[in-house]
Amino acid sequence: MILQELKDLADAAGWMEGKEFTDVTVHWLLRIDADGNPIRDAGGNLICWHRLTTDPPAKSKKKPKPGRLFPGAPKINRRNQNDIKADFLVGRADRLLFTTDEDSSAGKTRIETENLLRQIASHTDEPAILAADKFYHRCREQPAVREELLAALIWQLKAEMVADRDETEKEQAAASEATRQVITFSLDTDDYEPAFSKRRAKAEWRDIVRKSLLESSSHVDNQRPCLCCGESCTPLRIHEAKIKGLPGPGRTGVSLIAYNKEAFQSHGLEDSLNAPMCQRCVDAYTVSLDRLIRPSVDATAGPSYGGSRETAGIAFCYWCRNPLDQDPMLLPFEAPVKDVENLFNAAGRGDDTATLSNLEDRFFVLPISAPSKGRAAVHGWITTTLGEVRQNLAAWFEATKIVDPFTGRTAEPVRLTDPPREADKVEKARIYNRHIPSALSRWNREKRHWEIPSSLISAIVRCALEGPTRAPLPLEVLSAALIRLRADVHKRDAGRLPGFTTARVGLMRAVLNQHPELRKGGPIMLGLDRKRDDAAYVCGRLLAVLTRAQAAALRGDGKEQRISASVVSRYYSAASARPSTGLYVPIKMRIAHLNKLDRDAPDLAIRFRKELEEIFGFLGSPNDLPKTLTPAEQCVFAIGFEHQTAELWKGKPKGDGGLLQGEEGSGESTY
């Protein structure tokens, strides 16, 4: 099913027309004349190496980046770096030019490249190909030319390095870097145009690829139906085309289908023969994934059939059979507030035709990653329609809504994507508060990824796209959110109410509402529910009032009067797990705090006493608090705490530092 849809996508988008070509970053142009001679100045010095660079974005202070991305370069499918296949006018410098050891893989590749050019030059009149063939002939006759070219390239690389580096170190670094540079030929009369971009050069390469396909399919033995298209073919033993750009150790290229263990080699079928596929279908699914993960530079102006979004080590590739009017995955991953509001308005009117014209089109999502350097990992398969996606996303944002504890208003929508690298600290902190991976895991600085199970993040995306009826949130979300809340809540230097991110508490609310057996009473509301009487929720409200009473009573103008450890940072974990013992000290402390407020802020004292009176009306006396709470009830406790905190901070004018009415102070956070 997956492979068939990827093949149909390649055919519908017309991507198979250019399957013989790919995008490549070229670092240097080797300029030669029509006779194959490297360009020299009047004194005989080589001036044939032309550095290619990419200019930085407008108004950026960064320097130009080495290398320039070219579309339409010949595509060479190599299983690994030691695979011997001829390059065509472009490639790494060691394989294309500099390696002299003919027994090495790079040397054998250079020999194959020379033979290929000699074969093509015998029947073409393309000047660039003829000049490249003559260049190789000259290098064979005069080996010193190759050494002179390498020395010139090393000299130019040294000139680009910082001046304060040691000369010996610069020489070694430049020599090592020179062999890894990607180079291509360019005629001196072509105005710095790469030779492989010539129309007739592309036609020659297309003919070479087609001939190789005919030869591979001409064998009559081992003919089998293709797993994807169903036509009889000689299946490929190894799928040489690699999928690049996936998150993980295999970002440089992995296979989607490969068998390398004896357990998979039943009936004597080795490598990829257990999943027999023809060359065209292999190229089709590879091209589709490559275009979704890494859009081609020459296809940005065309119609969009899909793309990919990366989060928590997984790339979510998505596509539609027809061109898309809008990007449907922009909402769950980036969630602009205005777009979410438009989604709610359209869902309320029952009118989505104003935003998308193809709501009945099938929509596919493939979560995939590269956890190893050999094979890709598929984490699921989602198929739905664009109309269902919009309805389910509206339900998703409604389910994860929660009040912001510092404004009392509805918090911004949760999002799945990571903060952009260019975002400032304020923007990153704002995104972090509604970022789902950070709500369920921690950031590993050494490995540079979120330590969240792939199955968990895939299940969350599935719930958002397919809806809670078909794919409810797993209970593991509650345990992961609870563990991270306990780990963060005691951090004293992490801002106000550390741990209580809107994404974390919103996910708790969504899971509890989707699993009624985990909670007591009715559904959990968006904000404070004063009629809710289950003990976990009311105990959370109690701790929030005691925390705010302490903050109001001990607030002062001097730093020595600030709170070194608030009630929530010191007692939260104990109070949420064992309210009868964890809340004992905070309840006793309330007497001193309220007495101080009677003198300094009587209106606040009255308000806190009213809240406490209402809460104890549900709980009874302090001796009647529950002894223990289950993990699900601890999540209800956290939601009650956030709801009550938001209620206490509700309706305060912007710029007053978030003080309650009647509080005095500098506006600094006391949590």
XYZ file of C-alpha atoms in Angstrom:
671
model
C 0.000 0.000 0.000
C 2.712 2.489 0.990
C 4.924 1.685 -1.996
C 1.961 1.777 -4.378
C 0.885 5.216 -3.169
C 4.436 6.540 -3.428
C 4.685 5.206 -6.997
C 1.334 6.795 -7.920
C 2.533 10.078 -6.418
C 5.681 10.043 -8.578
C 3.604 9.388 -11.694
C 0.990 12.047 -10.867
C 3.564 14.722 -10.080
C 5.713 13.892 -13.112
C 8.785 13.291 -10.984
C 9.762 10.152 -12.889
C 10.578 12.241 -15.947
C 13.753 13.453 -14.261
C 14.570 10.368 -12.181
C 17.990 10.130 -13.862
C 18.982 13.454 -12.293
C 19.288 14.932 -8.838
C 20.437 18.064 -7.035
C 24.123 18.297 -6.179
C 26.266 20.848 -4.352
C 29.386 21.685 -6.404
C 32.368 23.376 -4.761
C 34.732 24.012 -7.711
C 34.619 24.421 -11.481
C 37.640 22.984 -13.328
C 37.877 25.254 -16.368
C 39.410 23.719 -19.483
C 39.650 24.716 -23.132
C 38.341 22.790 -26.137
C 41.578 20.757 -26.350
C 41.328 19.604 -22.712
C 44.017 21.944 -21.364
C 43.509 23.560 -17.942
C 43.277 27.338 -18.219
C 46.524 29.195 -17.484
C 47.519 32.844 -17.337
C 50.140 34.508 -19.543
C 52.906 33.328 -17.194
C 51.830 29.687 -17.399
C 50.316 29.560 -13.905
C 47.133 27.582 -13.411
C 44.012 29.711 -12.985
C 41.586 26.901 -13.789
C 39.992 26.478 -10.338
C 36.898 28.632 -9.850
C 35.323 28.610 -6.376
C 31.506 28.379 -6.224
C 29.685 29.925 -3.257
C 26.137 30.521 -2.057
C 25.278 34.037 -0.946
C 23.670 34.415 2.505
C 20.085 35.682 2.870
C 19.454 39.384 2.416
C 20.459 41.576 5.387
C 22.415 38.674 6.884
C 25.898 39.295 8.287
C 27.065 35.771 7.539
C 29.773 35.068 4.974
C 29.006 33.284 1.688
C 28.745 29.531 2.149
C 31.134 27.319 0.119
C 29.418 25.398 -2.662
C 26.429 26.033 -4.900
C 23.414 23.765 -5.372
C 22.707 22.774 -8.977
C 19.615 20.872 -10.185
C 19.778 18.297 -12.944
C 23.066 16.595 -12.059
C 23.563 12.952 -13.135
C 22.271 10.643 -10.400
C 24.633 7.839 -9.378
C 23.095 5.187 -7.120
C 25.865 3.886 -4.888
C 25.265 1.432 -2.057
C 28.287 2.865 -0.197
C 31.425 4.897 -0.782
C 33.314 1.826 -2.061
C 30.765 0.982 -4.749
C 32.482 1.256 -8.138
C 30.336 3.146 -10.648
C 31.361 5.692 -13.234
C 30.756 9.381 -12.581
C 29.665 11.621 -15.421
C 31.295 15.079 -15.596
C 30.772 15.748 -11.874
C 31.850 13.997 -8.671
C 34.196 13.954 -5.736
C 37.721 15.095 -6.566
C 39.410 11.859 -5.479
C 37.162 9.672 -7.667
C 37.053 12.076 -10.600
C 40.670 13.187 -10.806
C 43.281 12.915 -8.077
C 43.531 9.271 -6.965
C 46.516 7.533 -8.622
C 46.138 4.136 -6.941
C 44.273 2.174 -9.614
C 43.608 -0.728 -7.218
C 41.579 1.415 -4.809
C 37.845 1.945 -5.163
C 38.386 5.616 -6.057
C 40.992 4.670 -8.668
C 38.704 2.037 -10.204
C 35.884 4.575 -10.288
C 38.130 7.054 -12.146
C 39.029 4.403 -14.704
C 35.330 3.584 -15.229
C 34.651 7.315 -15.632
C 37.362 7.653 -18.288
C 36.034 4.624 -20.172
C 32.490 6.007 -20.071
C 33.583 9.384 -21.443
C 35.634 7.705 -24.171
C 32.603 5.653 -25.191
C 30.291 8.693 -25.316
C 32.844 10.894 -27.087
C 32.984 8.396 -29.947
C 29.440 9.238 -31.076
C 28.691 12.782 -29.817
C 29.654 16.279 -30.902
C 29.043 17.972 -27.524
C 32.145 20.196 -26.962
C 32.101 19.811 -23.169
C 32.174 15.987 -23.356
C 34.874 15.989 -26.049
C 36.991 18.428 -24.010
C 36.646 16.311 -20.842
C 37.710 13.184 -22.772
C 40.753 15.016 -24.140
C 41.556 16.245 -20.613
C 41.710 12.667 -19.296
C 43.832 11.629 -22.283
C 46.271 14.455 -21.496
C 46.424 13.430 -17.808
C 47.305 9.869 -18.823
C 50.098 11.092 -21.062
C 51.353 13.732 -18.572
C 50.816 12.563 -14.949
C 52.457 15.775 -13.715
C 49.353 17.711 -14.799
C 47.273 15.927 -12.172
C 49.823 16.720 -9.447
C 49.964 20.359 -10.555
C 46.165 20.636 -10.397
C 46.100 19.160 -6.882
C 48.789 21.583 -5.691
C 46.849 24.548 -7.125
C 43.645 23.468 -5.415
C 45.420 22.980 -2.067
C 46.959 26.461 -2.402
C 43.544 28.042 -2.931
C 42.034 26.136 0.011
C 44.892 27.329 2.241
C 44.231 30.915 1.175
C 40.637 30.614 2.463
C 41.720 29.484 5.937
C 42.225 31.865 8.860
C 45.598 33.561 8.896
C 46.565 32.706 12.478
C 46.619 28.932 11.896
C 49.914 27.074 11.739
C 51.210 26.643 8.167
C 51.837 22.928 8.590
C 48.366 22.446 10.014
C 46.843 24.431 7.148
C 48.740 22.336 4.599
C 47.502 19.066 6.083
C 43.919 20.296 6.421
C 43.856 21.628 2.845
C 45.306 18.389 1.423
C 42.669 16.338 3.228
C 39.850 18.657 2.215
C 40.898 18.840 -1.450
C 40.075 15.189 -2.147
C 36.581 15.557 -0.655
C 35.568 18.561 -2.756
C 32.892 18.081 -5.421
C 34.180 19.315 -8.771
C 32.893 19.512 -12.327
C 34.222 20.560 -15.708
C 33.426 23.836 -17.447
C 34.565 25.064 -20.860
C 36.250 28.468 -20.869
C 33.767 29.600 -23.539
C 30.666 28.615 -21.534
C 30.672 31.509 -19.056
C 31.212 29.295 -15.960
C 28.394 26.901 -16.866
C 28.852 23.314 -15.564
C 29.370 20.758 -18.308
C 26.720 18.394 -16.943
C 24.026 21.075 -17.345
C 24.359 21.074 -21.148
C 21.243 19.859 -22.916
C 23.071 17.272 -25.039
C 25.072 16.063 -22.016
C 21.803 15.395 -20.179
C 20.423 13.554 -23.203
C 23.514 11.320 -23.307
C 23.181 10.468 -19.617
C 19.474 9.720 -20.042
C 20.297 7.262 -22.815
C 22.913 5.558 -20.647
C 20.425 5.042 -17.793
C 17.742 3.688 -20.129
C 20.144 1.221 -21.724
C 21.183 -0.080 -18.325
C 17.513 -0.556 -17.375
C 16.853 -2.543 -20.560
C 19.855 -4.742 -19.922
C 18.822 -5.426 -16.311
C 15.266 -6.401 -17.333
C 16.245 -8.538 -20.329
C 17.103 -11.625 -18.296
C 14.374 -14.251 -18.567
C 15.427 -16.175 -15.482
C 13.931 -15.425 -12.061
C 11.023 -13.471 -13.533
C 8.462 -12.560 -10.837
C 5.524 -10.191 -10.425
C 6.583 -6.808 -9.049
C 5.299 -6.245 -5.522
C 4.267 -2.699 -6.444
C 2.996 -2.625 -10.047
C 2.261 -6.344 -10.513
C 4.086 -6.612 -13.857
C 6.470 -9.483 -14.535
C 10.082 -8.412 -14.062
C 13.542 -9.467 -12.968
C 13.499 -8.090 -9.399
C 16.387 -6.034 -8.165
C 18.652 -7.931 -5.833
C 19.707 -4.727 -4.065
C 17.821 -1.413 -3.997
C 20.779 0.857 -4.590
C 18.823 4.126 -4.465
C 19.171 5.644 -0.997
C 16.735 7.838 0.913
C 18.603 10.859 2.236
C 17.780 13.582 4.730
C 15.910 11.472 7.301
C 16.562 12.342 10.963
C 18.956 9.990 12.716
C 22.398 8.441 12.188
C 21.416 7.409 8.648
C 20.753 10.942 7.432
C 23.298 10.514 4.609
C 21.329 7.655 3.035
C 19.397 4.511 4.029
C 17.391 1.784 2.307
C 13.665 1.342 2.759
C 13.775 -2.353 1.783
C 16.717 -4.582 2.709
C 17.183 -8.022 4.273
C 20.515 -8.919 5.851
C 19.555 -11.561 8.439
C 19.100 -15.288 7.918
C 15.639 -15.177 9.485
C 14.385 -13.062 6.558
C 16.055 -15.138 3.831
C 13.394 -17.814 3.488
C 13.307 -20.089 0.401
C 16.829 -18.968 -0.488
C 15.757 -15.383 -1.155
C 18.539 -12.998 -0.192
C 19.041 -9.229 -0.073
C 15.818 -7.598 -1.384
C 14.367 -10.560 -3.280
C 11.862 -11.243 -0.496
C 10.126 -8.063 -1.695
C 10.547 -8.373 -5.494
C 10.328 -5.022 -7.243
C 11.254 -3.748 -10.672
C 13.716 -0.951 -11.270
C 11.076 1.621 -12.168
C 9.042 1.103 -8.990
C 12.167 1.294 -6.847
C 13.103 4.560 -8.543
C 9.517 5.822 -8.129
C 9.213 5.359 -4.367
C 12.760 6.660 -3.846
C 12.130 9.779 -5.927
C 8.837 10.449 -4.114
C 10.374 10.218 -0.645
C 13.355 12.273 -1.756
C 11.112 15.036 -3.120
C 8.955 15.042 0.031
C 11.925 15.164 2.393
C 14.183 17.420 0.313
C 12.232 19.440 -2.267
C 14.186 19.988 -5.453
C 15.520 23.484 -6.079
C 14.004 23.527 -9.571
C 10.538 22.406 -8.404
C 9.721 25.094 -5.830
C 7.596 27.071 -8.284
C 5.487 24.080 -9.324
C 2.386 22.656 -7.660
C 2.817 21.214 -4.176
C 1.758 17.618 -3.589
C 3.090 17.389 -0.027
C 6.220 17.671 2.061
C 7.616 16.574 5.407
C 7.765 17.879 8.969
C 10.432 16.758 11.399
C 10.026 16.520 15.147
C 11.485 14.380 17.942
C 13.662 12.402 15.534
C 10.873 11.473 13.085
C 10.098 12.873 9.640
C 6.364 12.913 8.935
C 6.137 12.687 5.135
C 2.697 13.632 3.828
C 1.164 13.919 0.399
C -2.029 14.025 -1.603
C -2.846 12.575 -5.000
C -3.724 16.026 -6.349
C -1.951 19.377 -5.882
C -2.664 21.011 -2.529
C -4.216 24.464 -2.192
C -2.767 24.827 1.325
C -0.332 22.934 3.527
C -2.586 20.879 5.872
C 0.305 19.999 8.198
C 1.051 23.641 8.930
C -1.637 23.625 11.639
C -0.528 20.741 13.913
C 3.171 21.505 13.572
C 3.341 25.298 13.632
C -0.192 26.219 14.682
C -0.427 29.957 13.899
C -3.080 31.423 16.180
C -4.913 33.180 13.354
C -5.097 29.999 11.244
C -6.425 28.000 14.200
C -9.113 30.633 14.793
C -10.094 30.450 11.112
C -10.275 26.666 11.437
C -12.631 26.934 14.411
C -14.785 29.479 12.610
C -15.022 27.298 9.494
C -15.812 24.213 11.572
C -18.509 26.128 13.445
C -20.128 27.220 10.194
C -19.673 23.791 8.639
C -18.026 25.520 5.675
C -14.505 24.454 4.685
C -14.903 25.125 0.982
C -13.592 28.646 1.397
C -10.179 27.359 2.423
C -9.743 24.040 0.617
C -11.356 22.971 -2.635
C -10.405 19.258 -2.554
C -11.704 18.025 0.784
C -12.536 14.547 -0.577
C -8.983 13.846 -1.757
C -7.100 11.081 0.007
C -4.359 12.266 2.337
C -1.413 10.100 3.408
C 1.147 10.468 6.195
C 4.231 8.257 6.598
C 6.264 8.647 9.830
C 9.804 7.535 8.995
C 13.303 7.915 10.435
C 16.844 6.580 10.028
C 17.838 5.090 13.419
C 20.774 3.255 11.812
C 23.034 3.770 8.821
C 21.603 0.800 6.962
C 17.824 0.766 6.943
C 14.972 3.211 7.472
C 12.344 2.662 10.159
C 8.646 3.167 9.389
C 6.636 4.171 12.472
C 3.129 3.798 11.114
C 0.857 4.612 8.217
C -1.978 7.135 8.220
C -4.565 7.413 5.458
C -7.545 9.758 5.592
C -9.065 12.647 3.607
C -8.344 16.369 3.710
C -11.839 17.079 5.010
C -11.429 14.603 7.869
C -8.033 16.080 8.692
C -9.526 19.541 9.104
C -12.365 18.261 11.287
C -10.016 16.184 13.416
C -7.555 19.050 13.816
C -10.358 21.299 15.042
C -11.272 18.613 17.610
C -7.573 18.221 18.525
C -7.068 21.889 19.316
C -10.326 21.944 21.243
C -9.258 18.891 23.279
C -5.812 20.308 24.161
C -7.044 23.790 25.056
C -6.125 24.993 28.527
C -6.077 28.343 30.300
C -2.801 30.173 30.665
C -2.073 30.269 34.422
C -0.678 33.816 34.230
C -3.387 35.506 32.169
C -6.544 33.474 32.783
C -7.149 33.452 29.026
C -6.959 30.500 26.656
C -3.333 29.623 25.959
C -1.854 29.532 22.457
C -2.322 26.267 20.518
C 0.116 23.441 21.164
C 2.625 22.651 18.446
C 4.810 19.731 17.416
C 7.684 21.393 15.616
C 10.899 22.589 17.251
C 11.633 26.321 17.586
C 13.425 27.671 14.504
C 17.166 28.058 14.915
C 17.058 31.751 14.109
C 14.433 32.484 16.799
C 15.538 34.636 19.729
C 15.431 33.491 23.363
C 12.033 35.060 24.039
C 10.454 33.347 21.044
C 12.062 29.995 21.922
C 10.793 30.249 25.512
C 7.278 31.024 24.251
C 7.352 28.098 21.835
C 8.795 25.793 24.497
C 5.749 26.439 26.678
C 3.435 24.953 24.021
C 5.891 22.461 22.501
C 4.708 18.843 22.823
C 8.113 17.047 22.712
C 9.417 19.227 25.546
C 6.249 18.487 27.525
C 6.936 14.743 27.474
C 10.731 14.386 27.437
C 14.002 16.158 28.017
C 16.534 17.474 25.518
C 19.725 15.391 25.241
C 22.474 17.924 24.598
C 25.072 15.348 23.624
C 22.918 13.505 21.061
C 20.929 16.660 20.227
C 17.445 15.156 20.216
C 14.384 14.811 22.432
C 14.377 11.613 24.471
C 10.832 10.657 23.566
C 9.797 7.212 22.241
C 9.037 7.286 18.537
C 5.819 5.333 19.145
C 4.580 8.060 21.495
C 5.097 11.008 19.162
C 3.624 8.985 16.268
C 0.528 8.177 18.339
C 0.039 11.874 19.148
C 0.208 12.872 15.481
C -2.141 10.011 14.588
C -4.679 11.217 17.169
C -4.485 14.769 15.817
C -5.045 13.658 12.203
C -7.388 10.665 12.576
C -9.336 11.807 15.619
C -9.765 10.321 19.114
C -12.387 7.821 17.943
C -10.006 5.982 15.604
C -6.743 6.718 17.425
C -7.147 7.917 21.045
C -4.104 9.202 22.888
C -2.231 6.374 24.668
C -2.032 6.303 28.450
C 1.763 6.607 28.179
C 1.212 10.314 27.498
C -0.047 10.767 31.070
C 2.925 9.000 32.648
C 5.457 10.858 30.474
C 3.861 14.244 31.234
C 3.687 13.455 34.951
C 7.345 12.401 35.123
C 8.509 15.575 33.368
C 6.250 17.753 35.554
C 7.760 16.308 38.717
C 11.272 16.744 37.323
C 10.708 20.409 36.418
C 8.465 21.665 39.211
C 11.286 21.935 41.767
C 13.608 24.009 39.551
C 13.963 27.341 41.344
C 15.595 29.233 38.472
C 13.281 28.081 35.671
C 10.801 30.974 35.741
C 7.286 31.127 37.109
C 5.635 27.803 37.910
C 8.286 25.597 36.278
C 6.846 22.417 34.841
C 3.350 23.774 34.222
C 3.643 24.301 30.469
C 0.383 24.710 28.624
C 1.269 21.834 26.259
C 1.867 19.456 29.175
C -1.328 20.279 31.054
C -3.336 20.430 27.812
C -2.227 16.905 26.900
C -3.217 15.698 30.373
C -6.690 17.157 29.887
C -7.037 15.567 26.442
C -6.052 12.073 27.643
C -8.326 12.200 30.690
C -11.299 13.321 28.609
C -10.661 10.556 26.044
C -10.460 7.900 28.787
C -13.411 8.545 31.173
C -12.522 5.492 33.296
C -9.428 7.319 34.590
C -11.308 10.231 36.160
C -14.228 10.824 38.479
C -17.068 13.101 37.515
C -17.731 14.627 34.117
C -15.330 15.917 31.466
C -12.558 18.263 32.556
C -13.325 21.817 31.505
C -11.093 24.343 29.791
C -10.919 26.551 32.884
C -11.864 26.456 36.556
C -14.843 24.219 37.349
C -16.176 25.348 40.731
C -18.756 22.556 40.782
C -16.232 19.761 40.397
C -15.930 17.919 43.701
C -13.508 15.030 43.105
C -10.764 15.116 45.733
C -7.762 15.251 43.348
C -9.043 18.332 41.518
C -10.003 20.148 44.720
C -6.641 19.362 46.379
C -4.882 20.895 43.376
C -7.002 24.019 43.798
C -6.102 24.095 47.501
C -2.355 24.054 46.843
C -2.732 26.852 44.263
C -4.518 29.116 46.774
C -1.935 28.380 49.488
C 0.881 29.151 47.038
C -0.640 32.479 46.010
C -1.356 33.398 49.646
C 2.292 32.840 50.538
C 3.461 34.877 47.536
C 1.170 37.779 48.419
C 2.078 37.744 52.118
C 5.862 37.604 51.688
C 6.190 39.944 48.718
C 8.391 42.936 49.521
C 10.608 45.555 47.936
C 13.933 44.149 49.148
C 15.584 41.048 47.747
C 16.009 39.696 51.262
C 12.242 39.504 51.521
C 11.845 37.386 48.391
C 10.752 33.778 48.647
C 13.697 31.402 48.475
C 11.483 28.313 48.121
C 7.772 28.646 47.477
C 5.085 26.254 48.634
C 4.754 24.723 45.170
C 8.499 24.165 44.649
C 8.921 22.586 48.083
C 5.738 20.571 48.608
C 4.210 19.911 45.168
C 5.426 16.327 44.619
C 4.416 15.201 48.112
C 1.084 17.017 47.983
C 0.119 15.569 44.585
C 0.949 11.975 45.595
C -0.099 11.987 49.287
C -2.335 14.995 50.002
C -3.018 14.105 53.630
C 0.686 14.412 54.535
C 1.996 16.618 51.720
C -0.520 19.403 52.352
C -0.232 19.306 56.153
C 2.540 21.952 56.443
C 1.163 24.323 53.736
C -2.261 24.269 55.442
C -0.675 25.190 58.774
C 1.356 27.980 57.116
C -1.821 29.587 55.770
C -2.669 30.983 59.209
C 0.469 33.127 59.376
C 0.125 34.215 55.745
C -3.521 35.240 56.090
C -2.833 37.100 59.354
C -0.111 39.126 57.603
C -2.477 39.858 54.718
C -5.103 41.065 57.211
C -2.702 43.900 58.067
C -1.137 44.604 54.661
C -3.846 43.720 52.110
C -7.246 43.006 53.692
C -8.999 42.599 50.327
C -6.624 39.785 49.388
C -7.114 38.102 52.751
C -10.874 38.140 52.210
C -10.535 36.703 48.704
C -8.222 33.880 49.804
C -10.467 33.005 52.732
C -13.474 32.778 50.404
C -11.576 30.455 48.068
C -10.431 28.283 50.978
C -13.917 28.167 52.404
C -15.302 26.946 49.075
C -12.546 24.323 48.745
C -12.930 22.956 52.285
C -16.651 22.778 51.622
C -15.846 19.951 49.166
C -13.054 18.350 51.199
C -14.385 18.687 54.719
C -11.775 19.291 57.402
C -7.999 19.129 56.706
C -8.040 15.715 58.344
C -10.318 14.378 55.605
C -7.797 14.775 52.757
C -7.178 11.622 50.688
C -4.150 9.587 51.712
C -2.887 8.720 48.198
C -3.666 9.607 44.585
C -3.220 7.385 41.526
C -1.096 8.662 38.601
C -4.246 9.643 36.717
C -5.541 11.494 39.794
C -2.183 13.254 40.099
C -2.752 14.616 36.595
C -6.199 15.825 37.680
C -4.437 17.445 40.662
C -2.110 19.310 38.257
C -5.049 20.505 36.151
C -6.885 21.745 39.258
C -3.744 23.594 40.341
C -3.430 25.309 36.951
C -7.138 26.170 36.759
C -7.130 27.782 40.195
C -3.895 29.677 39.521
C -5.341 31.058 36.295
C -8.487 32.120 38.149
C -6.444 34.027 40.740
C -4.486 35.843 38.034
C -7.526 36.427 35.838
C -8.509 39.810 34.506
C -5.435 41.758 35.610
C -4.389 44.661 33.360
C -1.355 44.064 31.173
C 1.865 45.500 32.612
C 1.026 45.164 36.317
C 3.440 42.244 36.714
C 0.604 39.800 37.209
C -0.254 41.006 40.719
C -3.541 40.237 42.280
C -5.766 43.201 43.011
C -4.506 44.742 46.256
C -0.976 43.275 46.013
C 1.973 45.607 46.069
C 5.478 44.949 44.814
C 7.848 45.323 41.924
C 6.067 42.830 39.685
C 8.836 40.190 39.885
C 7.866 36.547 39.940
C 7.899 35.016 43.378
C 7.532 31.417 42.244
